[in-house]
Short mmCIF file of C-alpha atoms in Angstrom, two decimals:
data_model
loop_
_atom_site.label_atom_id
_atom_site.label_comp_id
_atom_site.label_asym_id
_atom_site.label_seq_id
_atom_site.Cartn_x
_atom_site.Cartn_y
_atom_site.Cartn_z
CA GLN Q 1 102.78 99.64 99.97
CA SER Q 2 101.02 97.38 102.41
CA ALA Q 3 97.31 97.09 103.23
CA LEU Q 4 96.04 99.03 106.18
CA THR Q 5 95.26 96.98 109.25
CA GLN Q 6 91.77 96.71 110.59
CA PRO Q 7 89.89 94.34 113.00
CA ALA Q 8 88.01 91.70 111.16
CA SER Q 9 84.81 92.29 113.06
CA VAL Q 10 83.24 94.75 115.53
CA SER Q 11 79.85 94.23 117.05
CA GLY Q 12 77.51 96.31 119.20
CA SER Q 13 73.87 96.54 120.56
CA PRO Q 14 71.41 99.10 118.97
CA GLY Q 15 72.07 102.67 120.43
CA GLN Q 16 75.69 101.99 121.54
CA SER Q 17 78.80 103.43 119.86
CA ILE Q 18 81.61 101.37 118.11
CA THR Q 19 84.86 102.34 116.94
CA ILE Q 20 86.90 100.83 114.16
CA SER Q 21 90.62 101.20 114.02
CA CYS Q 22 92.78 101.52 110.87
CA THR Q 23 96.46 101.22 111.51
CA GLY Q 24 99.03 102.16 108.77
CA THR Q 25 102.53 103.52 108.79
CA ALA Q 26 104.35 106.89 108.74
CA ASN Q 27 104.22 106.41 104.91
CA ASP Q 28 100.62 106.81 104.64
CA ILE Q 29 98.26 107.59 107.66
CA GLY Q 30 100.89 109.05 109.74
CA THR Q 31 101.85 111.75 107.00
CA TYR Q 32 98.94 112.52 105.01
CA ASN Q 33 95.45 113.85 106.08
CA LEU Q 34 93.77 111.83 103.17
CA VAL Q 35 92.12 109.03 104.97
CA SER Q 36 88.71 107.85 103.90
CA TRP Q 37 86.25 105.40 104.92
CA TYR Q 38 83.83 103.47 102.86
CA GLN Q 39 80.63 101.47 103.92
CA GLN Q 40 79.51 98.45 101.90
CA HIS Q 41 76.57 96.33 102.16
CA PRO Q 42 76.57 92.76 100.80
CA GLY Q 43 76.32 92.89 97.02
CA LYS Q 44 76.44 96.64 96.66
CA ALA Q 45 79.10 99.00 95.64
CA PRO Q 46 81.04 100.96 98.54
CA LYS Q 47 79.86 104.21 99.53
CA LEU Q 48 82.06 107.08 100.85
CA ILE Q 49 81.18 108.02 104.31
CA ILE Q 50 84.24 109.85 105.64
CA TYR Q 51 87.04 111.92 103.74
CA GLU Q 52 90.15 113.79 104.75
CA VAL Q 53 90.01 112.00 108.09
CA THR Q 54 87.17 113.89 109.65
CA GLN Q 55 84.97 115.19 106.74
CA ARG Q 56 81.39 113.80 106.11
CA PRO Q 57 79.94 113.99 102.33
CA SER Q 58 76.60 115.68 102.01
CA GLY Q 59 73.87 113.38 103.13
CA ILE Q 60 75.89 111.19 105.53
CA SER Q 61 74.57 111.01 109.02
CA ASN Q 62 76.60 112.80 111.72
CA ARG Q 63 76.51 109.47 113.81
CA PHE Q 64 79.58 108.72 111.63
CA SER Q 65 82.74 110.40 112.60
CA GLY Q 66 86.49 110.00 111.93
CA SER Q 67 89.64 110.90 113.75
CA ARG Q 68 93.40 110.13 113.55
CA SER Q 69 96.21 109.77 116.03
CA GLY Q 70 99.68 109.00 114.71
CA ASN Q 71 99.63 106.18 112.30
CA THR Q 72 96.10 105.06 113.23
CA ALA Q 73 92.90 106.39 111.94
CA SER Q 74 89.49 105.52 113.43
CA LEU Q 75 85.78 105.46 112.62
CA THR Q 76 83.25 105.80 115.20
CA ILE Q 77 79.56 104.95 114.69
CA SER Q 78 77.56 106.44 117.43
CA GLY Q 79 73.73 105.39 118.16
CA LEU Q 80 74.28 102.10 116.35
CA GLN Q 81 71.37 101.20 114.09
CA ALA Q 82 70.60 97.83 112.37
CA GLU Q 83 71.21 99.63 108.89
CA ASP Q 84 74.70 100.12 109.98
CA GLU Q 85 75.47 96.55 109.87
CA ALA Q 86 77.92 96.16 106.84
CA ASN Q 87 81.66 96.11 105.91
CA TYR Q 88 83.63 99.09 106.50
CA TYR Q 89 87.06 99.95 104.69
CA CYS Q 90 89.58 102.63 105.51
CA CYS Q 91 91.85 103.88 102.71
CA SER Q 92 94.91 106.26 102.75
CA TYR Q 93 96.97 108.04 100.22
CA ALA Q 94 100.33 106.50 100.44
CA GLY Q 95 102.58 108.53 98.32
CA SER Q 96 101.81 107.37 94.85
CA SER Q 97 98.73 105.70 94.92
CA VAL Q 98 95.96 104.70 97.75
CA THR Q 99 95.73 101.63 99.84
CA PHE Q 100 92.78 100.12 101.44
CA GLY Q 101 92.52 98.35 104.70
CA GLY Q 102 91.45 94.66 104.95
CA GLY Q 103 87.84 95.61 105.99
CA THR Q 104 85.80 95.28 109.13
CA LYS Q 105 82.56 93.56 109.41
CA VAL Q 106 80.23 95.43 111.76
CA THR Q 107 77.38 93.38 113.40
CA VAL Q 108 74.53 94.92 115.15
CA LEU Q 109 73.39 92.64 117.88
CA GLN V 1 73.74 113.51 88.35
CA ILE V 2 77.03 111.51 88.19
CA THR V 3 76.86 107.86 87.03
CA LEU V 4 79.40 105.33 85.96
CA LYS V 5 79.06 101.83 84.44
CA GLU V 6 81.68 99.15 83.81
CA SER V 7 81.73 96.92 80.81
CA GLY V 8 83.91 94.03 79.68
CA PRO V 9 84.18 90.34 79.41
CA THR V 10 82.81 88.17 82.29
CA LEU V 11 85.15 85.42 81.68
CA VAL V 12 88.76 85.50 80.48
CA LYS V 13 91.43 82.75 80.12
CA PRO V 14 94.66 82.65 82.02
CA THR V 15 97.45 84.61 80.28
CA GLN V 16 94.82 86.67 78.28
CA THR V 17 94.68 90.42 78.48
CA LEU V 18 91.60 91.94 80.15
CA THR V 19 90.14 95.25 78.81
CA LEU V 20 87.44 96.98 80.88
CA THR V 21 85.56 100.34 79.94
CA CYS V 22 84.18 102.72 82.36
CA THR V 23 81.48 104.86 80.65
CA PHE V 24 80.31 107.76 82.80
CA SER V 25 78.03 110.86 82.61
CA GLY V 26 77.29 113.86 84.67
CA PHE V 27 80.90 115.18 84.53
CA SER V 28 83.78 115.65 82.12
CA LEU V 29 87.36 114.37 82.52
CA THR V 30 88.44 117.83 81.23
CA THR V 31 87.29 119.43 84.46
CA ASN V 32 89.97 120.32 86.90
CA LYS V 33 90.67 118.12 89.86
CA VAL V 34 88.53 115.35 88.55
CA GLY V 35 89.77 111.71 87.97
CA VAL V 36 88.53 108.17 87.52
CA GLY V 37 89.71 105.15 89.32
CA TRP V 38 89.49 101.45 89.09
CA ILE V 39 89.22 99.30 92.27
CA ARG V 40 88.59 95.57 92.46
CA GLN V 41 87.27 93.07 95.08
CA PRO V 42 87.99 89.45 95.06
CA PRO V 43 84.99 87.46 96.16
CA GLY V 44 84.68 87.87 99.97
CA LYS V 45 87.85 89.95 100.20
CA ALA V 46 89.01 93.44 100.58
CA LEU V 47 89.06 96.49 98.04
CA GLU V 48 92.12 97.04 96.11
CA CYS V 49 92.80 100.22 94.11
CA LEU V 50 94.33 99.33 90.88
CA ALA V 51 94.94 102.55 88.95
CA PHE V 52 93.37 106.20 88.49
CA ILE V 53 93.68 108.84 85.88
CA TYR V 54 93.20 112.70 86.36
CA TRP V 55 91.91 115.24 84.11
CA ASN V 56 95.51 116.32 83.38
CA ASP V 57 96.31 112.78 82.19
CA ASP V 58 98.38 112.26 85.54
CA LYS V 59 98.19 108.32 86.00
CA ARG V 60 98.81 106.41 89.06
CA TYR V 61 99.01 102.65 89.50
CA THR V 62 99.30 100.40 92.54
CA PRO V 63 102.93 99.45 92.64
CA SER V 64 102.41 95.64 92.74
CA LEU V 65 100.55 95.46 89.59
CA LYS V 66 101.89 98.41 87.64
CA SER V 67 103.83 96.25 85.12
CA ARG V 68 100.45 94.75 84.14
CA LEU V 69 98.07 97.71 84.07
CA THR V 70 97.61 100.54 81.58
CA ILE V 71 94.81 103.21 82.15
CA THR V 72 93.65 105.55 79.49
CA LYS V 73 90.91 108.22 78.92
CA ASP V 74 88.84 109.15 75.89
CA THR V 75 87.31 112.63 76.92
CA SER V 76 85.26 112.72 73.60
CA LYS V 77 83.47 109.34 74.56
CA ASN V 78 83.47 109.87 78.39
CA GLU V 79 85.22 106.66 78.94
CA VAL V 80 88.11 105.36 80.81
CA VAL V 81 89.76 102.14 79.73
CA LEU V 82 91.75 99.78 81.86
CA THR V 83 93.91 96.93 80.38
CA MET V 84 95.46 94.17 82.60
CA THR V 85 97.85 91.68 80.92
CA ASN V 86 98.69 88.18 81.98
CA MET V 87 95.50 87.34 83.68
CA ASP V 88 95.61 84.88 86.46
CA PRO V 89 92.75 83.14 88.31
CA MET V 90 93.80 85.10 91.28
CA ASP V 91 92.68 88.20 89.44
CA THR V 92 89.06 86.88 89.57
CA ALA V 93 87.23 89.70 91.11
CA THR V 94 84.29 92.43 90.78
CA TYR V 95 85.92 95.39 89.12
CA TYR V 96 84.50 98.78 90.04
CA CYS V 97 85.25 102.28 88.51
CA ALA V 98 84.62 105.35 90.57
CA HIS V 99 84.54 109.11 90.23
CA LEU V 100 87.55 110.55 92.01
CA LEU V 101 88.04 113.93 93.55
CA ILE V 102 91.06 115.68 94.73
CA GLY V 103 92.00 114.37 98.08
CA TYR V 104 91.77 110.82 96.89
CA LYS V 105 88.25 110.19 97.66
CA PHE V 106 86.03 108.04 95.44
CA ASP V 107 82.74 109.67 95.89
CA ILE V 108 80.59 107.98 93.27
CA TRP V 109 80.86 104.25 92.34
CA GLY V 110 79.75 102.06 89.38
CA GLN V 111 77.89 98.99 90.04
CA GLY V 112 80.76 96.79 89.46
CA THR V 113 81.52 93.93 87.01
CA MET V 114 82.44 90.53 87.84
CA VAL V 115 85.41 88.98 85.89
CA THR V 116 86.17 85.44 86.23
CA VAL V 117 89.57 84.07 85.27
CA ALA V 118 89.44 80.44 84.27
CA SER V 119 90.44 77.99 81.44
#
């Protein structure tokens, strides 16, 4: 299984919306509704922010939303805030185990 | 409240075997649909899922490392142990364990433990 493909970096101004893409294959994202997203601040453990493509865990802001089209999943952050500056990783079930994306650094300008 | 904590050596030599222990509280690995996974992150790089084990002893390994990994659980001690053989400097990373729910979501993570492979 290969790593999922994410853009290395995405940036936006406070209040704007940004979208991070995560491209996989028919063997992972394209077949299974089992895509999750994690937020990681420097020096901290990752935090689950989206699961099963569109679901938010309790306590996660509704500014975070997920979607999927074909072999590509996306994470949208609306109303961008300074605290959203972090690395974001997508993850998908791939038939036997799970595979992560390469990560996207979000910068708030 | 669910918590997990990783423990093990901070330094191992090339070719040695690494043994990491995840000690958890707030849940039991005898509960349906619950598991524990191990994920690592080399410095400045991406996350990589290594292995996970479910309540029913179903075990999964990342294909590229399957021959080097063994994951086991001790439900009486609330521990999950990961062993990785033939360690290489490229295995230098922070190793995390995490609580796993059905749907392959790691919802609670440990703080991570840094392992350096060097002679």
